[in-house]
Structure formats: structure tokens, C-alpha cells
mmCIF file of C-alpha atoms and ligand atoms in Angstrom:
data_model
loop_
_atom_site.group_PDB
_atom_site.id
_atom_site.type_symbol
_atom_site.label_atom_id
_atom_site.label_comp_id
_atom_site.label_asym_id
_atom_site.label_seq_id
_atom_site.Cartn_x
_atom_site.Cartn_y
_atom_site.Cartn_z
ATOM 1 C CA MET A 199 2.247 -28.377 17.711
ATOM 2 C CA SER A 200 -0.196 -25.294 17.991
ATOM 3 C CA TYR A 201 -0.408 -22.880 15.353
ATOM 4 C CA THR A 202 2.011 -20.244 16.891
ATOM 5 C CA LEU A 203 3.036 -16.647 15.407
ATOM 6 C CA ARG A 204 6.550 -15.782 14.977
ATOM 7 C CA HIS A 205 6.429 -12.158 15.352
ATOM 8 C CA MET A 206 3.830 -10.038 17.606
ATOM 9 C CA THR A 207 0.740 -9.083 15.725
ATOM 10 C CA SER A 208 -0.273 -5.578 15.696
ATOM 11 C CA GLN A 209 -2.189 -4.012 18.266
ATOM 12 C CA THR A 210 -3.528 -1.259 16.811
ATOM 13 C CA SER A 211 -5.792 1.291 18.758
ATOM 14 C CA ILE A 212 -6.665 3.710 15.748
ATOM 15 C CA PRO A 213 -10.330 3.051 14.422
ATOM 16 C CA THR A 214 -10.577 -0.096 12.851
ATOM 17 C CA PRO A 215 -12.795 -0.120 9.591
ATOM 18 C CA PRO A 216 -16.127 -1.691 9.942
ATOM 19 C CA PRO A 217 -16.870 -5.404 9.718
ATOM 20 C CA THR A 218 -18.603 -6.474 6.498
ATOM 21 C CA ASP A 219 -20.286 -9.193 5.552
ATOM 22 C CA LEU A 220 -18.551 -9.845 2.173
ATOM 23 C CA GLY A 221 -17.980 -13.360 2.896
ATOM 24 C CA GLN A 222 -14.537 -12.849 4.207
ATOM 25 C CA ALA A 223 -12.644 -16.168 5.622
ATOM 26 C CA SER A 224 -13.245 -15.335 9.203
ATOM 27 C CA GLY A 225 -14.783 -16.883 12.160
ATOM 28 C CA GLN A 226 -13.576 -20.648 10.926
ATOM 29 C CA TRP A 227 -12.277 -23.269 12.708
ATOM 30 C CA ILE A 228 -8.758 -24.167 12.538
ATOM 31 C CA ASP A 229 -7.235 -27.188 14.185
ATOM 32 C CA PRO A 230 -4.916 -25.795 16.663
ATOM 33 C CA SER A 231 -2.662 -28.551 16.035
ATOM 34 C CA LEU A 232 -1.505 -27.192 12.628
ATOM 35 C CA ASP A 233 1.772 -25.302 11.986
ATOM 36 C CA LEU A 234 0.261 -22.529 9.509
ATOM 37 C CA PHE A 235 3.509 -21.803 8.207
ATOM 38 C CA GLU A 236 3.797 -25.472 6.907
ATOM 39 C CA GLU A 237 0.402 -25.626 5.763
ATOM 40 C CA ILE A 238 0.493 -22.448 3.792
ATOM 41 C CA GLU A 239 3.650 -23.713 1.814
ATOM 42 C CA LYS A 240 1.793 -27.227 1.192
ATOM 43 C CA LEU A 241 -1.231 -25.367 -0.101
ATOM 44 C CA LYS A 242 1.099 -23.028 -2.377
ATOM 45 C CA LYS A 243 2.398 -25.957 -3.951
ATOM 46 C CA GLU A 244 -1.297 -27.574 -4.488
ATOM 47 C CA ARG A 245 -3.021 -24.504 -5.640
ATOM 48 C CA LYS A 246 0.036 -23.242 -7.667
ATOM 49 C CA ALA A 247 -0.279 -20.259 -6.198
ATOM 50 C CA VAL A 248 2.281 -17.254 -5.503
ATOM 51 C CA VAL A 249 1.758 -14.814 -2.335
ATOM 52 C CA LEU A 250 2.343 -11.429 -2.694
ATOM 53 C CA ALA A 251 2.604 -9.094 0.254
ATOM 54 C CA HIS A 252 2.880 -5.430 0.626
ATOM 55 C CA TYR A 253 5.488 -4.164 3.292
ATOM 56 C CA TYR A 254 2.792 -2.689 5.822
ATOM 57 C CA GLN A 255 1.838 -6.200 6.467
ATOM 58 C CA ASP A 256 2.404 -8.089 9.786
ATOM 59 C CA ALA A 257 5.859 -9.584 9.892
ATOM 60 C CA ASP A 258 4.139 -13.211 9.797
ATOM 61 C CA LEU A 259 2.708 -12.601 6.790
ATOM 62 C CA GLN A 260 5.744 -10.888 5.324
ATOM 63 C CA ASP A 261 7.531 -14.080 5.885
ATOM 64 C CA ILE A 262 5.384 -16.202 4.100
ATOM 65 C CA ALA A 263 5.424 -14.024 0.647
ATOM 66 C CA ASP A 264 7.043 -15.184 -2.546
ATOM 67 C CA VAL A 265 7.357 -11.567 -3.207
ATOM 68 C CA LEU A 266 7.673 -8.434 -1.031
ATOM 69 C CA GLY A 267 7.164 -5.338 -2.420
ATOM 70 C CA ASP A 268 5.270 -1.833 -2.574
ATOM 71 C CA SER A 269 2.335 -1.121 -4.647
ATOM 72 C CA LEU A 270 4.375 -0.890 -8.239
ATOM 73 C CA GLN A 271 6.428 -3.782 -7.362
ATOM 74 C CA LEU A 272 3.119 -5.867 -6.450
ATOM 75 C CA ALA A 273 1.517 -5.189 -9.386
ATOM 76 C CA GLN A 274 4.120 -5.819 -12.000
ATOM 77 C CA ALA A 275 5.009 -9.188 -9.888
ATOM 78 C CA ALA A 276 1.154 -10.229 -10.254
ATOM 79 C CA ARG A 277 1.877 -10.246 -13.895
ATOM 80 C CA ALA A 278 5.035 -11.605 -14.246
ATOM 81 C CA ARG A 279 4.175 -14.638 -12.557
ATOM 82 C CA LYS A 280 2.923 -16.797 -15.568
ATOM 83 C CA ASP A 281 3.401 -19.879 -13.519
ATOM 84 C CA ALA A 282 0.927 -19.083 -10.836
ATOM 85 C CA GLU A 283 -2.993 -19.991 -11.220
ATOM 86 C CA VAL A 284 -3.937 -18.271 -7.618
ATOM 87 C CA ILE A 285 -2.444 -15.148 -6.191
ATOM 88 C CA LEU A 286 -2.795 -14.572 -2.244
ATOM 89 C CA PHE A 287 -2.487 -10.897 -1.969
ATOM 90 C CA LEU A 288 -1.353 -10.102 1.363
ATOM 91 C CA GLY A 289 -2.353 -6.381 1.193
ATOM 92 C CA VAL A 290 -5.508 -4.172 0.912
ATOM 93 C CA HIS A 291 -8.539 -4.611 -1.251
ATOM 94 C CA PHE A 292 -7.318 -1.987 -4.307
ATOM 95 C CA MET A 293 -3.598 -4.209 -4.519
ATOM 96 C CA ALA A 294 -5.667 -7.378 -5.227
ATOM 97 C CA GLU A 295 -8.157 -5.821 -7.432
ATOM 98 C CA THR A 296 -5.357 -4.174 -9.333
ATOM 99 C CA ALA A 297 -3.632 -7.943 -9.558
ATOM 100 C CA LYS A 298 -7.130 -8.990 -11.014
ATOM 101 C CA ILE A 299 -7.518 -6.471 -13.392
ATOM 102 C CA LEU A 300 -3.895 -7.353 -14.976
ATOM 103 C CA CYS A 301 -4.382 -10.955 -14.313
ATOM 104 C CA PRO A 302 -8.072 -12.142 -14.846
ATOM 105 C CA GLU A 303 -7.147 -15.732 -15.829
ATOM 106 C CA LYS A 304 -5.891 -16.137 -12.325
ATOM 107 C CA THR A 305 -8.140 -16.563 -9.151
ATOM 108 C CA VAL A 306 -6.845 -13.433 -6.662
ATOM 109 C CA VAL A 307 -7.795 -14.106 -2.802
ATOM 110 C CA LEU A 308 -7.270 -11.715 -0.317
ATOM 111 C CA PRO A 309 -7.944 -12.689 3.345
ATOM 112 C CA ASP A 310 -10.209 -10.103 4.331
ATOM 113 C CA LEU A 311 -12.323 -8.277 1.925
ATOM 114 C CA ALA A 312 -12.807 -5.380 4.179
ATOM 115 C CA ALA A 313 -8.885 -4.372 4.366
ATOM 116 C CA GLY A 314 -9.988 -1.278 2.499
ATOM 117 C CA CYS A 315 -7.831 2.234 2.333
ATOM 118 C CA SER A 316 -8.932 5.523 3.012
ATOM 119 C CA LEU A 317 -7.765 6.765 -0.052
ATOM 120 C CA ALA A 318 -9.803 4.336 -2.489
ATOM 121 C CA ASP A 319 -13.034 5.483 -0.134
ATOM 122 C CA ALA A 320 -12.188 9.285 -0.552
ATOM 123 C CA CYS A 321 -12.650 9.425 -4.282
ATOM 124 C CA PRO A 322 -15.969 7.362 -5.811
ATOM 125 C CA ALA A 323 -16.005 6.929 -9.437
ATOM 126 C CA ASP A 324 -19.255 8.996 -10.148
ATOM 127 C CA LYS A 325 -17.657 11.944 -8.392
ATOM 128 C CA LEU A 326 -14.361 11.488 -10.101
ATOM 129 C CA ALA A 327 -16.446 11.575 -13.361
ATOM 130 C CA ALA A 328 -18.121 14.573 -12.418
ATOM 131 C CA TRP A 329 -14.930 16.285 -11.650
ATOM 132 C CA ARG A 330 -13.170 15.554 -14.765
ATOM 133 C CA LYS A 331 -16.523 16.422 -16.883
ATOM 134 C CA ASP A 332 -16.132 19.977 -15.252
ATOM 135 C CA HIS A 333 -12.481 20.057 -16.539
ATOM 136 C CA PRO A 334 -12.902 18.805 -20.606
ATOM 137 C CA GLU A 335 -9.261 20.342 -20.919
ATOM 138 C CA HIS A 336 -7.497 18.212 -18.444
ATOM 139 C CA VAL A 337 -6.069 14.595 -18.034
ATOM 140 C CA VAL A 338 -6.821 12.481 -14.969
ATOM 141 C CA VAL A 339 -3.842 10.940 -13.147
ATOM 142 C CA THR A 340 -5.085 8.565 -10.641
ATOM 143 C CA TYR A 341 -3.085 7.115 -7.743
ATOM 144 C CA ILE A 342 -3.245 3.371 -7.584
ATOM 145 C CA ASN A 343 -4.808 3.455 -4.326
ATOM 146 C CA SER A 344 -8.366 4.076 -5.863
ATOM 147 C CA THR A 345 -11.250 1.497 -6.981
ATOM 148 C CA ALA A 346 -11.356 -0.239 -10.207
ATOM 149 C CA ALA A 347 -14.456 1.694 -11.258
ATOM 150 C CA THR A 348 -12.378 5.030 -10.251
ATOM 151 C CA LYS A 349 -9.164 3.655 -12.311
ATOM 152 C CA ALA A 350 -11.624 3.316 -15.120
ATOM 153 C CA GLU A 351 -12.596 7.346 -15.132
ATOM 154 C CA SER A 352 -9.044 7.994 -15.377
ATOM 155 C CA ASP A 353 -6.177 8.321 -18.115
ATOM 156 C CA TRP A 354 -3.110 7.364 -16.128
ATOM 157 C CA ILE A 355 -2.480 5.412 -13.160
ATOM 158 C CA CYS A 356 0.517 6.019 -10.925
ATOM 159 C CA THR A 357 2.029 4.856 -7.889
ATOM 160 C CA SER A 358 4.086 6.708 -5.420
ATOM 161 C CA SER A 359 7.485 4.647 -6.946
ATOM 162 C CA ASN A 360 6.853 6.265 -10.386
ATOM 163 C CA ALA A 361 4.367 9.065 -9.813
ATOM 164 C CA LYS A 362 6.842 11.555 -11.061
ATOM 165 C CA ARG A 363 7.957 9.799 -13.997
ATOM 166 C CA ILE A 364 4.279 9.700 -15.047
ATOM 167 C CA ILE A 365 4.016 13.523 -14.477
ATOM 168 C CA GLU A 366 6.942 13.879 -16.614
ATOM 169 C CA ALA A 367 5.631 12.192 -19.296
ATOM 170 C CA ILE A 368 2.775 14.412 -19.699
ATOM 171 C CA PRO A 369 3.385 17.226 -21.903
ATOM 172 C CA ARG A 370 4.007 20.356 -19.614
ATOM 173 C CA ASP A 371 1.281 22.363 -21.203
ATOM 174 C CA GLN A 372 -1.401 19.945 -20.447
ATOM 175 C CA PRO A 373 -3.465 20.849 -17.409
ATOM 176 C CA ILE A 374 -3.538 17.554 -14.826
ATOM 177 C CA LEU A 375 -6.267 16.767 -12.319
ATOM 178 C CA PHE A 376 -4.475 14.289 -9.640
ATOM 179 C CA ALA A 377 -6.645 12.270 -7.558
ATOM 180 C CA PRO A 378 -6.897 11.160 -4.605
ATOM 181 C CA ASP A 379 -3.939 12.080 -2.626
ATOM 182 C CA GLN A 380 -3.780 15.750 -1.834
ATOM 183 C CA ASN A 381 -0.623 15.407 0.143
ATOM 184 C CA LEU A 382 1.265 13.227 -3.062
ATOM 185 C CA GLY A 383 -0.180 15.754 -5.470
ATOM 186 C CA ALA A 384 1.167 18.681 -3.384
ATOM 187 C CA TRP A 385 4.403 17.302 -3.175
ATOM 188 C CA LEU A 386 4.517 16.059 -7.095
ATOM 189 C CA ALA A 387 3.470 19.833 -8.150
ATOM 190 C CA LYS A 388 6.408 21.093 -5.778
ATOM 191 C CA THR A 389 9.172 18.615 -6.920
ATOM 192 C CA CYS A 390 8.085 18.798 -10.976
ATOM 193 C CA GLY A 391 7.294 22.283 -10.699
ATOM 194 C CA ARG A 392 3.616 21.636 -11.985
ATOM 195 C CA GLU A 393 0.575 22.893 -11.264
ATOM 196 C CA MET A 394 -2.320 20.376 -10.727
ATOM 197 C CA ASP A 395 -5.674 20.645 -9.683
ATOM 198 C CA LEU A 396 -5.998 17.815 -6.379
ATOM 199 C CA TRP A 397 -8.463 16.005 -5.206
ATOM 200 C CA PRO A 398 -9.103 16.259 -1.708
ATOM 201 C CA GLY A 399 -8.300 12.669 -0.206
ATOM 202 C CA SER A 400 -5.523 11.592 2.481
ATOM 203 C CA CYS A 401 -4.076 8.354 3.930
ATOM 204 C CA ILE A 402 -5.352 8.214 7.581
ATOM 205 C CA VAL A 403 -2.017 6.636 8.796
ATOM 206 C CA HIS A 404 0.404 9.029 7.027
ATOM 207 C CA ILE A 405 -1.232 12.101 8.054
ATOM 208 C CA THR A 406 -0.985 11.497 11.655
ATOM 209 C CA PHE A 407 2.720 12.046 12.161
ATOM 210 C CA SER A 408 3.132 15.020 14.370
ATOM 211 C CA GLU A 409 5.518 17.817 12.945
ATOM 212 C CA ARG A 410 5.912 18.932 16.518
ATOM 213 C CA GLN A 411 7.435 15.692 17.580
ATOM 214 C CA ILE A 412 9.543 15.325 14.677
ATOM 215 C CA VAL A 413 11.201 18.269 15.286
ATOM 216 C CA ARG A 414 11.970 17.509 18.731
ATOM 217 C CA LEU A 415 13.129 14.156 17.497
ATOM 218 C CA LYS A 416 15.517 15.783 15.212
ATOM 219 C CA ALA A 417 16.781 17.777 17.863
ATOM 220 C CA GLU A 418 17.607 15.106 20.162
ATOM 221 C CA HIS A 419 19.260 12.866 17.138
ATOM 222 C CA PRO A 420 20.974 15.525 15.176
ATOM 223 C CA ASP A 421 22.870 12.859 12.983
ATOM 224 C CA ALA A 422 19.428 10.972 12.389
ATOM 225 C CA GLU A 423 18.052 11.255 8.976
ATOM 226 C CA PHE A 424 14.490 11.922 8.684
ATOM 227 C CA ILE A 425 12.885 9.889 5.627
ATOM 228 C CA ALA A 426 9.542 10.509 4.719
ATOM 229 C CA HIS A 427 6.771 8.706 2.350
ATOM 230 C CA PRO A 428 4.991 11.499 0.198
ATOM 231 C CA GLU A 429 1.591 10.478 1.404
ATOM 232 C CA CYS A 430 2.888 12.846 4.749
ATOM 233 C CA GLU A 431 1.414 16.366 4.989
ATOM 234 C CA ASP A 432 3.538 19.058 3.407
ATOM 235 C CA ASN A 433 4.381 20.568 7.199
ATOM 236 C CA VAL A 434 5.863 16.976 7.694
ATOM 237 C CA LEU A 435 7.485 16.409 4.442
ATOM 238 C CA ARG A 436 9.385 19.738 4.529
ATOM 239 C CA HIS A 437 11.634 18.698 7.543
ATOM 240 C CA ALA A 438 12.455 15.708 5.476
ATOM 241 C CA ASP A 439 16.005 14.691 4.351
ATOM 242 C CA PHE A 440 14.695 12.252 2.060
ATOM 243 C CA VAL A 441 11.181 11.613 0.591
ATOM 244 C CA GLY A 442 10.105 8.282 -1.208
ATOM 245 C CA SER A 443 8.172 5.340 -1.900
ATOM 246 C CA THR A 444 7.822 2.541 0.837
ATOM 247 C CA SER A 445 10.448 0.594 -1.668
ATOM 248 C CA ARG A 446 12.948 3.979 -1.865
ATOM 249 C CA LEU A 447 12.729 4.521 1.846
ATOM 250 C CA LEU A 448 13.910 0.819 2.576
ATOM 251 C CA GLU A 449 16.848 1.099 -0.517
ATOM 252 C CA ARG A 450 17.715 4.600 1.693
ATOM 253 C CA VAL A 451 18.056 2.872 4.606
ATOM 254 C CA ALA A 452 19.953 -0.247 3.474
ATOM 255 C CA THR A 453 22.186 1.795 1.247
ATOM 256 C CA GLY A 454 22.523 5.068 2.819
ATOM 257 C CA GLU A 455 25.386 6.190 4.973
ATOM 258 C CA SER A 456 23.566 7.433 7.887
ATOM 259 C CA LYS A 457 23.366 5.169 11.168
ATOM 260 C CA THR A 458 19.944 6.279 12.247
ATOM 261 C CA PHE A 459 17.083 6.992 10.672
ATOM 262 C CA ILE A 460 13.571 8.117 11.496
ATOM 263 C CA VAL A 461 10.864 6.577 9.441
ATOM 264 C CA GLY A 462 7.882 8.319 8.511
ATOM 265 C CA THR A 463 5.712 5.543 7.011
ATOM 266 C CA GLU A 464 3.589 2.751 8.464
ATOM 267 C CA THR A 465 5.894 0.818 10.625
ATOM 268 C CA GLY A 466 5.344 -2.490 8.898
ATOM 269 C CA ILE A 467 8.263 -1.610 6.533
ATOM 270 C CA LEU A 468 10.484 -1.661 9.905
ATOM 271 C CA HIS A 469 10.363 -5.302 9.604
ATOM 272 C CA GLU A 470 12.109 -5.601 5.970
ATOM 273 C CA MET A 471 14.465 -2.484 6.747
ATOM 274 C CA ARG A 472 15.471 -4.602 10.027
ATOM 275 C CA ARG A 473 16.347 -7.606 7.621
ATOM 276 C CA GLN A 474 18.174 -5.452 5.312
ATOM 277 C CA ALA A 475 20.178 -3.258 7.535
ATOM 278 C CA PRO A 476 20.714 -4.911 10.834
ATOM 279 C CA ASP A 477 23.178 -2.616 12.200
ATOM 280 C CA LYS A 478 21.122 0.515 11.530
ATOM 281 C CA VAL A 479 18.937 2.235 13.974
ATOM 282 C CA LEU A 480 15.596 2.881 13.379
ATOM 283 C CA ILE A 481 13.278 5.344 15.063
ATOM 284 C CA PRO A 482 9.218 5.441 13.910
ATOM 285 C CA ALA A 483 8.216 9.024 13.319
ATOM 286 C CA PRO A 484 6.202 9.943 16.207
ATOM 287 C CA VAL A 485 2.417 10.560 15.868
ATOM 288 C CA GLU A 486 0.211 13.116 18.129
ATOM 289 C CA ALA A 487 -1.061 11.996 21.716
ATOM 290 C CA ARG A 488 -4.656 11.812 21.076
ATOM 291 C CA ASP A 489 -7.184 13.825 23.312
ATOM 292 C CA ASP A 490 -9.063 10.560 24.062
ATOM 293 C CA GLY A 491 -5.769 8.905 25.742
ATOM 294 C CA THR A 492 -5.604 6.504 22.824
ATOM 295 C CA CYS A 493 -2.430 6.179 21.013
ATOM 296 C CA GLY A 494 -2.252 7.292 17.381
ATOM 297 C CA CYS A 495 -0.352 5.166 15.953
ATOM 298 C CA GLN A 496 1.562 4.431 12.728
ATOM 299 C CA GLU A 497 -0.349 1.396 11.586
ATOM 300 C CA CYS A 498 -2.756 0.679 8.746
ATOM 301 C CA PRO A 499 -5.941 -0.368 10.485
ATOM 302 C CA TYR A 500 -6.770 -1.695 7.165
ATOM 303 C CA MET A 501 -3.617 -3.694 6.254
ATOM 304 C CA LYS A 502 -3.786 -5.084 9.487
ATOM 305 C CA LEU A 503 -7.101 -6.894 9.190
ATOM 306 C CA ASN A 504 -5.303 -9.728 7.399
ATOM 307 C CA THR A 505 -3.774 -12.186 9.590
ATOM 308 C CA LEU A 506 -1.963 -16.018 9.338
ATOM 309 C CA GLU A 507 -5.185 -17.627 9.773
ATOM 310 C CA LYS A 508 -6.929 -15.594 7.369
ATOM 311 C CA ALA A 509 -4.470 -15.929 5.081
ATOM 312 C CA TYR A 510 -4.661 -19.925 5.563
ATOM 313 C CA LEU A 511 -8.303 -19.871 5.253
ATOM 314 C CA ALA A 512 -8.174 -18.066 2.054
ATOM 315 C CA LEU A 513 -5.443 -20.147 0.579
ATOM 316 C CA ARG A 514 -7.379 -23.574 1.644
ATOM 317 C CA ASP A 515 -11.012 -22.451 0.261
ATOM 318 C CA LEU A 516 -9.758 -20.283 -2.436
ATOM 319 C CA LYS A 517 -12.202 -17.686 -0.927
ATOM 320 C CA PRO A 518 -12.761 -14.642 -0.522
ATOM 321 C CA SER A 519 -12.054 -13.889 -4.111
ATOM 322 C CA ILE A 520 -11.928 -10.896 -6.150
ATOM 323 C CA GLU A 521 -14.578 -10.611 -8.748
ATOM 324 C CA LEU A 522 -14.658 -7.875 -11.728
ATOM 325 C CA ASP A 523 -17.262 -7.345 -14.343
ATOM 326 C CA GLU A 524 -15.447 -7.722 -17.663
ATOM 327 C CA ASP A 525 -16.319 -4.321 -19.329
ATOM 328 C CA LEU A 526 -14.950 -2.469 -16.169
ATOM 329 C CA ARG A 527 -12.064 -4.389 -15.974
ATOM 330 C CA GLN A 528 -11.172 -3.753 -19.559
ATOM 331 C CA ARG A 529 -11.690 0.184 -18.997
ATOM 332 C CA ALA A 530 -9.678 -0.160 -15.638
ATOM 333 C CA LEU A 531 -6.686 -1.796 -17.271
ATOM 334 C CA VAL A 532 -6.362 1.007 -20.036
ATOM 335 C CA PRO A 533 -4.998 3.415 -17.861
ATOM 336 C CA LEU A 534 -2.957 0.765 -15.839
ATOM 337 C CA GLU A 535 -1.161 -0.429 -19.070
ATOM 338 C CA ARG A 536 -0.621 3.073 -20.017
ATOM 339 C CA MET A 537 1.529 3.308 -16.435
ATOM 340 C CA LEU A 538 3.031 -0.084 -16.861
ATOM 341 C CA SER A 539 4.512 0.843 -20.188
ATOM 342 C CA ILE A 540 6.241 3.749 -18.882
HETATM 343 P P1 13P B 88 3.912 2.284 -1.711
HETATM 344 O O1 13P B 88 3.586 1.011 -1.374
HETATM 345 O O2 13P B 88 3.511 2.823 -3.094
HETATM 346 O O3 13P B 88 4.805 3.163 -1.245
HETATM 347 O O4 13P B 88 2.477 3.487 -1.323
HETATM 348 C C1 13P B 88 2.071 3.161 0.237
HETATM 349 C C2 13P B 88 0.799 3.042 0.679
HETATM 350 O O5 13P B 88 0.093 3.655 1.460
HETATM 351 C C3 13P B 88 0.017 1.640 -0.047
HETATM 352 O O6 13P B 88 -1.177 1.672 0.566
HETATM 353 FE FE1 SF4 B 89 -4.394 3.259 2.509
HETATM 354 FE FE2 SF4 B 89 -2.829 4.718 3.849
HETATM 355 FE FE3 SF4 B 89 -3.379 2.196 4.814
HETATM 356 FE FE4 SF4 B 89 -1.729 2.542 2.303
HETATM 357 S S1 SF4 B 89 -1.592 2.973 4.446
HETATM 358 S S2 SF4 B 89 -3.763 1.194 2.503
HETATM 359 S S3 SF4 B 89 -2.844 4.677 1.854
HETATM 360 S S4 SF4 B 89 -5.062 3.770 4.457
#
């Protein structure tokens, strides 16, 4: 038997991140007679490994996960799985790095170290430190989509699932710097009724949705509910019937009364939405066509760098692994622990 995929892999045409030579497990020969799904199951036992996957991963990768979740659920799962000696993280670099900050004793492997994030790239630690120095009276709340070094310069970390709770835990008279997602920050400022200074970063996927096309689609499907992630821009969010993190959007589809949903987030989530709510009609929110003729699309090119083959190699060879300086890890842990204690 040759190693076959169970689902179509993504064919993304939005620009892929630059290749790196960070020791990623690619370009290696794999015996084509192997059934990679079976091999991965065997390796999980041998390595005492737990596989954590984000909802934006390709369907085949979601299917091999022991825990499937959003950023917060995966950070919690990394720590909760005390039995595991190895974490195979099917997500992007900042997520695997967060797992390592929380679980330094575990080997954390990421199939492709180049799986980055436009938000993490937008906010280097030295720039955040300078911003903070200019605002000594503010506290810094940083989205989990950031590097360990940037986390280390922060007072609080939040995810899209708990951001409202974190902001509400900070006294109302305390001024806040929020980084690096200006769209999540603007949505929080609006929903929490708080003024916040926002860092000018954004997610390259969630800012591609087209307000014009969404308005057209809503008119064509008057009974459809438009649900959107708070990383989308305000002009899109103002048309949303429901705004929430990836797991909240999933819950809404699974338990909400509407039959049809226009889904304003990365399309990887549709796999689990279809599994949990097979009777619902799901329409990916449209993006604007590009002038150069390539389709803009709702897929994260970083997330899609991970493949079944690379996942197998990572578990087999236990690399590429996430390594962190211990002093940096301890400093990044402080605001993360503060978040997890809420
Ligand atoms: P959540 O997993 O918190 O919904 O975040 C979405 C995202 O873009 C992750 O990179
Ligand atoms: Fe980063 Fe956006 Fe990709 Fe999430 S979807 S990893 S926020 S670029």
C-alpha cells in the first residue's frame, strides 16, 4: 500500500512564506509502501507522544490528532497531558513555542519550523519593549500569536477565546497597550467599552474577506447567519450576526438554530464543523478576487506548510524541535500563567 491522503490537501495560491533552512523535516525520502496513518499511530505509542492540532490544519492532520482545538484549548491540553513525553504540534510556530514554555520537560516537535504567523512577525520584542517604555503607566496585553520574546515583554497574554475575560480582569482605570492584532484589539475595545492603544498588526488571512461580497452573499441567503472571527476587520465584523474565536464559531454552528452559516474564518475549521453538524449548510465567507488573476483565499499559508509526511518524519526523528533559552522561557511563562489562572 502506498501512503495516501484521506482528504484533499490545500492548494493555496496566496503567497507562501519564504522557505527557511531551520532544519525542517522535509526533503527526506519516505518508503511509499508505508501507511502513514498507521505508522503515526505506532510512533505515538513508541514515543509516548500526544498530537495536538489546530482547526486550521489540513483535514488529514486534524484526523490524526489526540486533541483538536483553538489556541487556548491547545495551550491547556499541552499542560494537561502529563503522561506525554513528546508533543507533536500541528499548528504554527508560536503555538508549539507556547507548549514548550508551558512544558519545558517535554520534547515539542513542529513538522515545519517555517510555519510562522503574520501577527507574530508584526511585533518584534524590541519594538514592543520600546512602545512599553514610552507608556510607563500602561499594562501590556499581548495576543498569544506572538513570539516567546514578545510574550516576555508583556504583562498579560490572551487568546481570542479569553480576551474579553482578560480585559475585564484589568481595572477600568488602568490604561492598556494591546498587541499585535489591531482588529481583535478594536473589537475588544468596542465590546468591552474600553479605550486601548493598538499595535498595527493583522492576520493576513482574516483581513482578506470582502465586505462587498459578504453583503451580496447575505442578500442571496437572507436566512443565513454570518459568523466571523474577531481577527477580521471592522467593516466585515459589523455585518456579522455572531463574532467569536474559532471554537466559539464551531459551537455556534453545532448548537445554533440557523440551518445555513456564512463562515468568516480560515476554512480548515469547516472539516470539524461538517463532522459536528453534518446537516448544516456552510458557505465560506468570500474574499476579493485579486487583480493579478490569482484567487485570494481563506487558507493560512503558514498553517498549510505542515503535511502528513512532515508530521510522520517529525515524530519518527523527533525533529525539528522547539528549543528555548531557560531565562527567556521563565519570563514568557509569567504572563502566560497569569492568563491561565483566569
Ligand atoms: P484561535 O485559535 O484563538 O481562534 O485563533 C485563530 C488563529 O488565527 C490562530 O492562529
Ligand atoms: Fe497567523 Fe492568521 Fe495564520 Fe492564524 S490564520 S497563524 S493569525 S497568519
